[in-house]
Rosetta silent file (secondary structure, phi, psi, omega in degrees, C-alpha in Angstrom):
SEQUENCE: MDATVTLDQGMAFHGTASKSGFTLKMDAHPSVGGDGDGFRPLELLLVGLGGCTSMDVVSILRKKRQAISGFEVRLHADQAKDFPHVFTDITIKFIIRGRDVDPKAVERAIELSSTKYCSAHIMLEHAATITSTYEIVDEE
SCORE:     score description
SCORE:     0.000 S_00000001
   1 L     0.000  135.920  179.296  -29.888  -42.418   11.772 S_00000001
   2 L  -132.629  154.817  177.181  -30.208  -39.680   14.370 S_00000001
   3 E  -149.131  157.397  177.089  -28.172  -38.611   17.379 S_00000001
   4 E  -130.333  134.729  175.553  -28.340  -35.954   20.065 S_00000001
   5 E  -120.566  126.662 -175.195  -25.404  -34.262   21.779 S_00000001
   6 E  -124.464  135.013  176.384  -26.107  -32.339   24.983 S_00000001
   7 E   -67.176  130.408  175.137  -23.811  -30.092   27.013 S_00000001
   8 E   -93.408  -74.047  175.328  -23.186  -31.453   30.497 S_00000001
   9 E  -158.296  156.924 -179.533  -20.767  -28.930   32.003 S_00000001
  10 L    56.415 -118.068  176.148  -17.580  -27.167   30.952 S_00000001
  11 L  -115.415   24.133  178.588  -16.612  -28.876   27.690 S_00000001
  12 E   -95.309  136.451 -179.006  -18.225  -32.219   28.570 S_00000001
  13 E  -132.617  155.683  172.884  -21.054  -33.512   26.412 S_00000001
  14 E  -116.293  127.382  177.574  -23.253  -36.606   26.348 S_00000001
  15 E  -107.954  134.548  179.393  -24.040  -38.116   22.969 S_00000001
  16 E  -125.666  130.670  176.976  -27.020  -40.403   22.511 S_00000001
  17 E   -91.345  132.837 -174.323  -27.739  -42.522   19.457 S_00000001
  18 L   -68.957  -37.469 -176.457  -31.427  -42.761   18.602 S_00000001
  19 L   -69.222  -46.907 -176.651  -31.451  -46.354   17.312 S_00000001
  20 L   -90.331  -27.541 -176.944  -29.635  -47.995   20.217 S_00000001
  21 L    80.585    0.450  179.905  -30.403  -45.449   22.913 S_00000001
  22 L   -73.457  149.690  179.077  -26.861  -45.749   24.260 S_00000001
  23 E  -122.684  143.046  174.248  -25.134  -42.690   25.681 S_00000001
  24 E  -136.211  157.992 -177.457  -21.439  -41.901   25.869 S_00000001
  25 E   -99.692  136.547  173.098  -19.442  -39.075   27.357 S_00000001
  26 E  -120.950  146.488  177.746  -17.244  -36.760   25.339 S_00000001
  27 L  -152.714  155.686  179.895  -14.902  -34.171   26.778 S_00000001
  28 L   -90.395  162.801  175.786  -12.173  -31.879   25.558 S_00000001
  29 L   -66.077  146.985  179.446   -8.516  -31.891   26.555 S_00000001
  30 H   -55.344  -29.161 -179.421   -7.719  -29.668   29.578 S_00000001
  31 H   -65.459  -16.294  178.314   -5.661  -27.356   27.328 S_00000001
  32 H  -121.340   25.655  172.093   -8.910  -26.254   25.659 S_00000001
  33 L    97.245    3.492  178.468  -11.118  -26.094   28.742 S_00000001
  34 L   -95.840  179.738  175.392  -12.122  -29.704   29.262 S_00000001
  35 L  -103.368   -4.095 -177.631  -11.413  -32.150   32.050 S_00000001
  36 L    66.058   30.648 -172.379  -10.235  -34.910   29.680 S_00000001
  37 L  -109.650   42.656  178.830  -12.938  -37.126   31.163 S_00000001
  38 L   177.221  174.356  176.829  -14.400  -38.703   28.039 S_00000001
  39 E   -61.692  146.157  167.818  -13.854  -39.600   24.418 S_00000001
  40 L   -88.901  148.463 -176.931  -12.684  -36.910   22.040 S_00000001
  41 H   -54.383  -42.205 -179.726  -14.834  -36.767   18.881 S_00000001
  42 H   -69.843  -28.773  173.539  -12.027  -37.898   16.548 S_00000001
  43 H   -61.318  -38.751  179.209  -11.259  -40.806   18.862 S_00000001
  44 H   -63.931  -36.511  176.128  -14.837  -41.918   18.321 S_00000001
  45 H   -61.546  -43.941 -178.834  -14.295  -41.885   14.555 S_00000001
  46 H   -67.895  -43.240  177.250  -11.257  -44.138   14.942 S_00000001
  47 H   -64.669  -38.704  177.638  -13.011  -46.470   17.398 S_00000001
  48 H   -61.899  -41.959  175.802  -16.031  -46.531   15.081 S_00000001
  49 H   -60.004  -45.876  179.884  -13.822  -47.601   12.182 S_00000001
  50 H   -61.638  -42.458  178.950  -12.353  -50.344   14.351 S_00000001
  51 H   -66.828  -42.335 -179.334  -15.762  -51.582   15.424 S_00000001
  52 H   -61.158  -52.175 -177.439  -17.179  -51.491   11.914 S_00000001
  53 H   -71.100  -32.782  177.504  -14.374  -53.464   10.305 S_00000001
  54 H   -62.118  -45.890 -179.592  -14.103  -55.866   13.272 S_00000001
  55 H   -61.455  -41.080  177.906  -17.745  -56.845   13.008 S_00000001
  56 H   -62.856  -53.934 -173.078  -17.353  -57.462    9.268 S_00000001
  57 H   -63.196  -43.868  179.141  -14.140  -59.472    9.485 S_00000001
  58 H   -63.461  -44.065  179.260  -15.298  -61.662   12.385 S_00000001
  59 H   -60.255  -45.047 -179.727  -18.637  -62.322   10.679 S_00000001
  60 H   -65.573  -43.896  179.540  -16.944  -63.271    7.397 S_00000001
  61 H   -62.936  -38.098  177.517  -14.377  -65.504    9.116 S_00000001
  62 H   -66.158  -40.671  177.231  -17.149  -67.310   10.993 S_00000001
  63 H   -63.807  -30.041  177.530  -19.075  -67.832    7.743 S_00000001
  64 L   -85.028    7.916  176.756  -15.875  -69.271    6.286 S_00000001
  65 L    58.798   39.306  175.293  -15.817  -71.649    9.284 S_00000001
  66 L   -84.871  132.892 -176.489  -12.515  -70.356   10.597 S_00000001
  67 E   -83.696   75.449  179.108  -11.875  -71.505   14.181 S_00000001
  68 E   -89.658  137.375  179.910  -11.127  -68.111   15.710 S_00000001
  69 E  -114.687   -9.536  178.516  -10.792  -67.934   19.477 S_00000001
  70 E  -161.968  154.920 -176.298   -9.779  -64.297   19.809 S_00000001
  71 E  -154.429  136.279  178.378   -9.742  -61.121   17.782 S_00000001
  72 E  -146.571  145.300  174.235   -8.276  -57.652   18.267 S_00000001
  73 E  -125.141  128.292  175.638   -7.857  -54.615   16.042 S_00000001
  74 E  -111.225  128.288 -177.684   -5.239  -51.948   16.751 S_00000001
  75 E  -120.847  145.929  174.778   -5.658  -48.640   14.976 S_00000001
  76 E  -138.509  134.945  177.867   -3.384  -45.642   14.645 S_00000001
  77 E  -125.403  131.167  169.535   -4.203  -42.367   12.920 S_00000001
  78 E   -92.630  143.802 -177.761   -1.835  -39.587   11.938 S_00000001
  79 E  -119.196  153.068  174.921   -3.404  -36.160   11.798 S_00000001
  80 L   -61.356  143.634 -179.047   -2.656  -33.015    9.820 S_00000001
  81 L   -70.354  -29.546 -178.217   -0.574  -30.540   11.839 S_00000001
  82 L  -100.935  158.133  177.023   -2.849  -27.630   10.946 S_00000001
  83 L   -59.600  138.204   15.076   -6.542  -27.163   11.608 S_00000001
  84 L   -94.704   21.517  176.380   -8.821  -28.967   11.138 S_00000001
  85 L    56.106   42.067  179.240   -6.370  -31.794   12.073 S_00000001
  86 L   -65.201  158.113  172.832   -8.012  -34.315    9.755 S_00000001
  87 E   -67.684  133.610  177.065   -6.742  -37.885    9.634 S_00000001
  88 E  -108.381  -36.245  178.708   -4.106  -38.214    6.915 S_00000001
  89 E  -140.843  135.693  177.712   -3.003  -41.833    7.405 S_00000001
  90 E  -128.286  132.155  173.679   -4.672  -44.663    9.286 S_00000001
  91 E  -114.575  138.130  179.137   -3.146  -48.064    9.979 S_00000001
  92 E  -123.419  124.865  175.701   -5.246  -51.014   11.027 S_00000001
  93 E  -117.181  118.650  177.633   -3.661  -54.172   12.418 S_00000001
  94 E   -92.884  129.847  175.948   -5.890  -57.207   12.785 S_00000001
  95 E  -119.323  114.041 -175.491   -4.747  -59.829   15.289 S_00000001
  96 E  -112.911  125.852  176.564   -6.597  -63.099   14.888 S_00000001
  97 E  -106.828  141.585  178.109   -6.188  -65.972   17.333 S_00000001
  98 E   168.900 -171.538 -179.039   -7.317  -69.453   16.495 S_00000001
  99 E  -112.614  124.031  177.684   -6.460  -72.874   15.225 S_00000001
 100 L    53.355   42.110  177.741   -5.389  -73.366   11.604 S_00000001
 101 L   -70.621  128.485 -177.046   -6.780  -69.995   10.526 S_00000001
 102 L   -79.557  118.594  178.985   -6.352  -69.683    6.755 S_00000001
 103 H   -56.520  -35.102  179.077   -4.418  -66.525    5.779 S_00000001
 104 H   -64.493  -37.193  178.237   -6.344  -66.365    2.468 S_00000001
 105 H   -66.442  -40.138  178.201   -9.619  -66.289    4.390 S_00000001
 106 H   -64.860  -47.488  179.936   -8.310  -63.453    6.566 S_00000001
 107 H   -58.617  -43.516 -179.284   -7.084  -61.478    3.546 S_00000001
 108 H   -67.181  -40.109  179.071  -10.430  -61.900    1.785 S_00000001
 109 H   -62.797  -43.196  178.398  -12.400  -60.904    4.891 S_00000001
 110 H   -64.687  -42.733  179.405  -10.315  -57.723    5.283 S_00000001
 111 H   -61.468  -46.406  179.485  -10.695  -56.937    1.580 S_00000001
 112 H   -62.988  -40.569  177.996  -14.477  -57.374    1.670 S_00000001
 113 H   -61.313  -47.225 -173.676  -14.763  -55.225    4.761 S_00000001
 114 H   -75.552  -22.147 -175.985  -12.656  -52.417    3.318 S_00000001
 115 H  -111.111  -15.733 -173.528  -14.205  -52.380   -0.159 S_00000001
 116 H  -130.582  -42.251 -168.346  -17.807  -53.475    0.305 S_00000001
 117 H  -104.350  -36.391 -172.553  -19.211  -53.646    3.831 S_00000001
 118 L   -85.007  101.757 -178.952  -17.582  -51.198    6.262 S_00000001
 119 H   -59.676  -38.408 -179.494  -19.211  -47.814    5.708 S_00000001
 120 H   -62.904  -42.995  179.118  -16.772  -46.125    8.086 S_00000001
 121 H   -62.237  -47.246 -176.315  -13.772  -47.412    6.104 S_00000001
 122 H   -65.475  -36.243  177.146  -15.256  -46.361    2.791 S_00000001
 123 H   -71.218  -47.046 -175.616  -16.070  -42.855    4.101 S_00000001
 124 H   -69.102  -26.385 -179.310  -12.730  -42.291    5.846 S_00000001
 125 L   -69.285  -10.677  173.732  -10.642  -43.453    2.881 S_00000001
 126 L   -76.220  -19.542 -179.582  -11.790  -40.300    1.085 S_00000001
 127 L  -108.510  -28.405 -172.070   -9.826  -38.270    3.633 S_00000001
 128 L  -136.198  153.846  170.651   -6.976  -40.567    4.667 S_00000001
 129 E   -80.292  126.138 -178.299   -4.802  -43.337    3.327 S_00000001
 130 E  -113.920  125.949 -179.820   -5.816  -46.523    5.136 S_00000001
 131 E  -119.999  132.024  179.908   -3.393  -49.433    5.375 S_00000001
 132 E  -117.138  139.916  172.501   -4.317  -52.813    6.825 S_00000001
 133 E  -133.282  168.371  177.198   -2.079  -55.609    8.071 S_00000001
 134 E  -146.351  159.644  175.095   -2.812  -58.773    9.984 S_00000001
 135 E  -137.376  133.603  175.771   -1.205  -61.305   12.276 S_00000001
 136 E  -107.491  124.674  177.701   -2.455  -64.797   12.935 S_00000001
 137 E  -104.686  109.054 -177.501   -1.615  -66.280   16.316 S_00000001
 138 E   -76.764  123.815  178.868   -1.960  -70.066   16.068 S_00000001
 139 L  -114.101   89.836 -178.553   -3.405  -71.589   19.230 S_00000001
 140 L   -80.533    0.000    0.000   -2.921  -75.325   18.965 S_00000001
């Protein structure tokens, strides 16, 4: 996997991933010379974790023939007060909408994602405590 990050102006950068070719904008907070007009790098780590585990859990639930009609993941990260402000605790809340979704299937999907499939989760758990919860919203 390769990526390129290029300075745009001020503290704004464009990052491009070689495999997908997609580009995104990153920028620093105004207090450190940015315009606040893009993702911060650590935000991307948190969003990446959310995307990684979401793809796993949805894929597993579909394979288990769970009738999901909606899915959302909410993430929160606490950071160390001192530099380098690493993540110390991360909470992940999965919200699954559907009809007769089996809680055991959801629990197993989250477990498989966090212990076997989600590379971002497995890497970040070396730096932070990661806690997952879920809510099933029954849509009859």
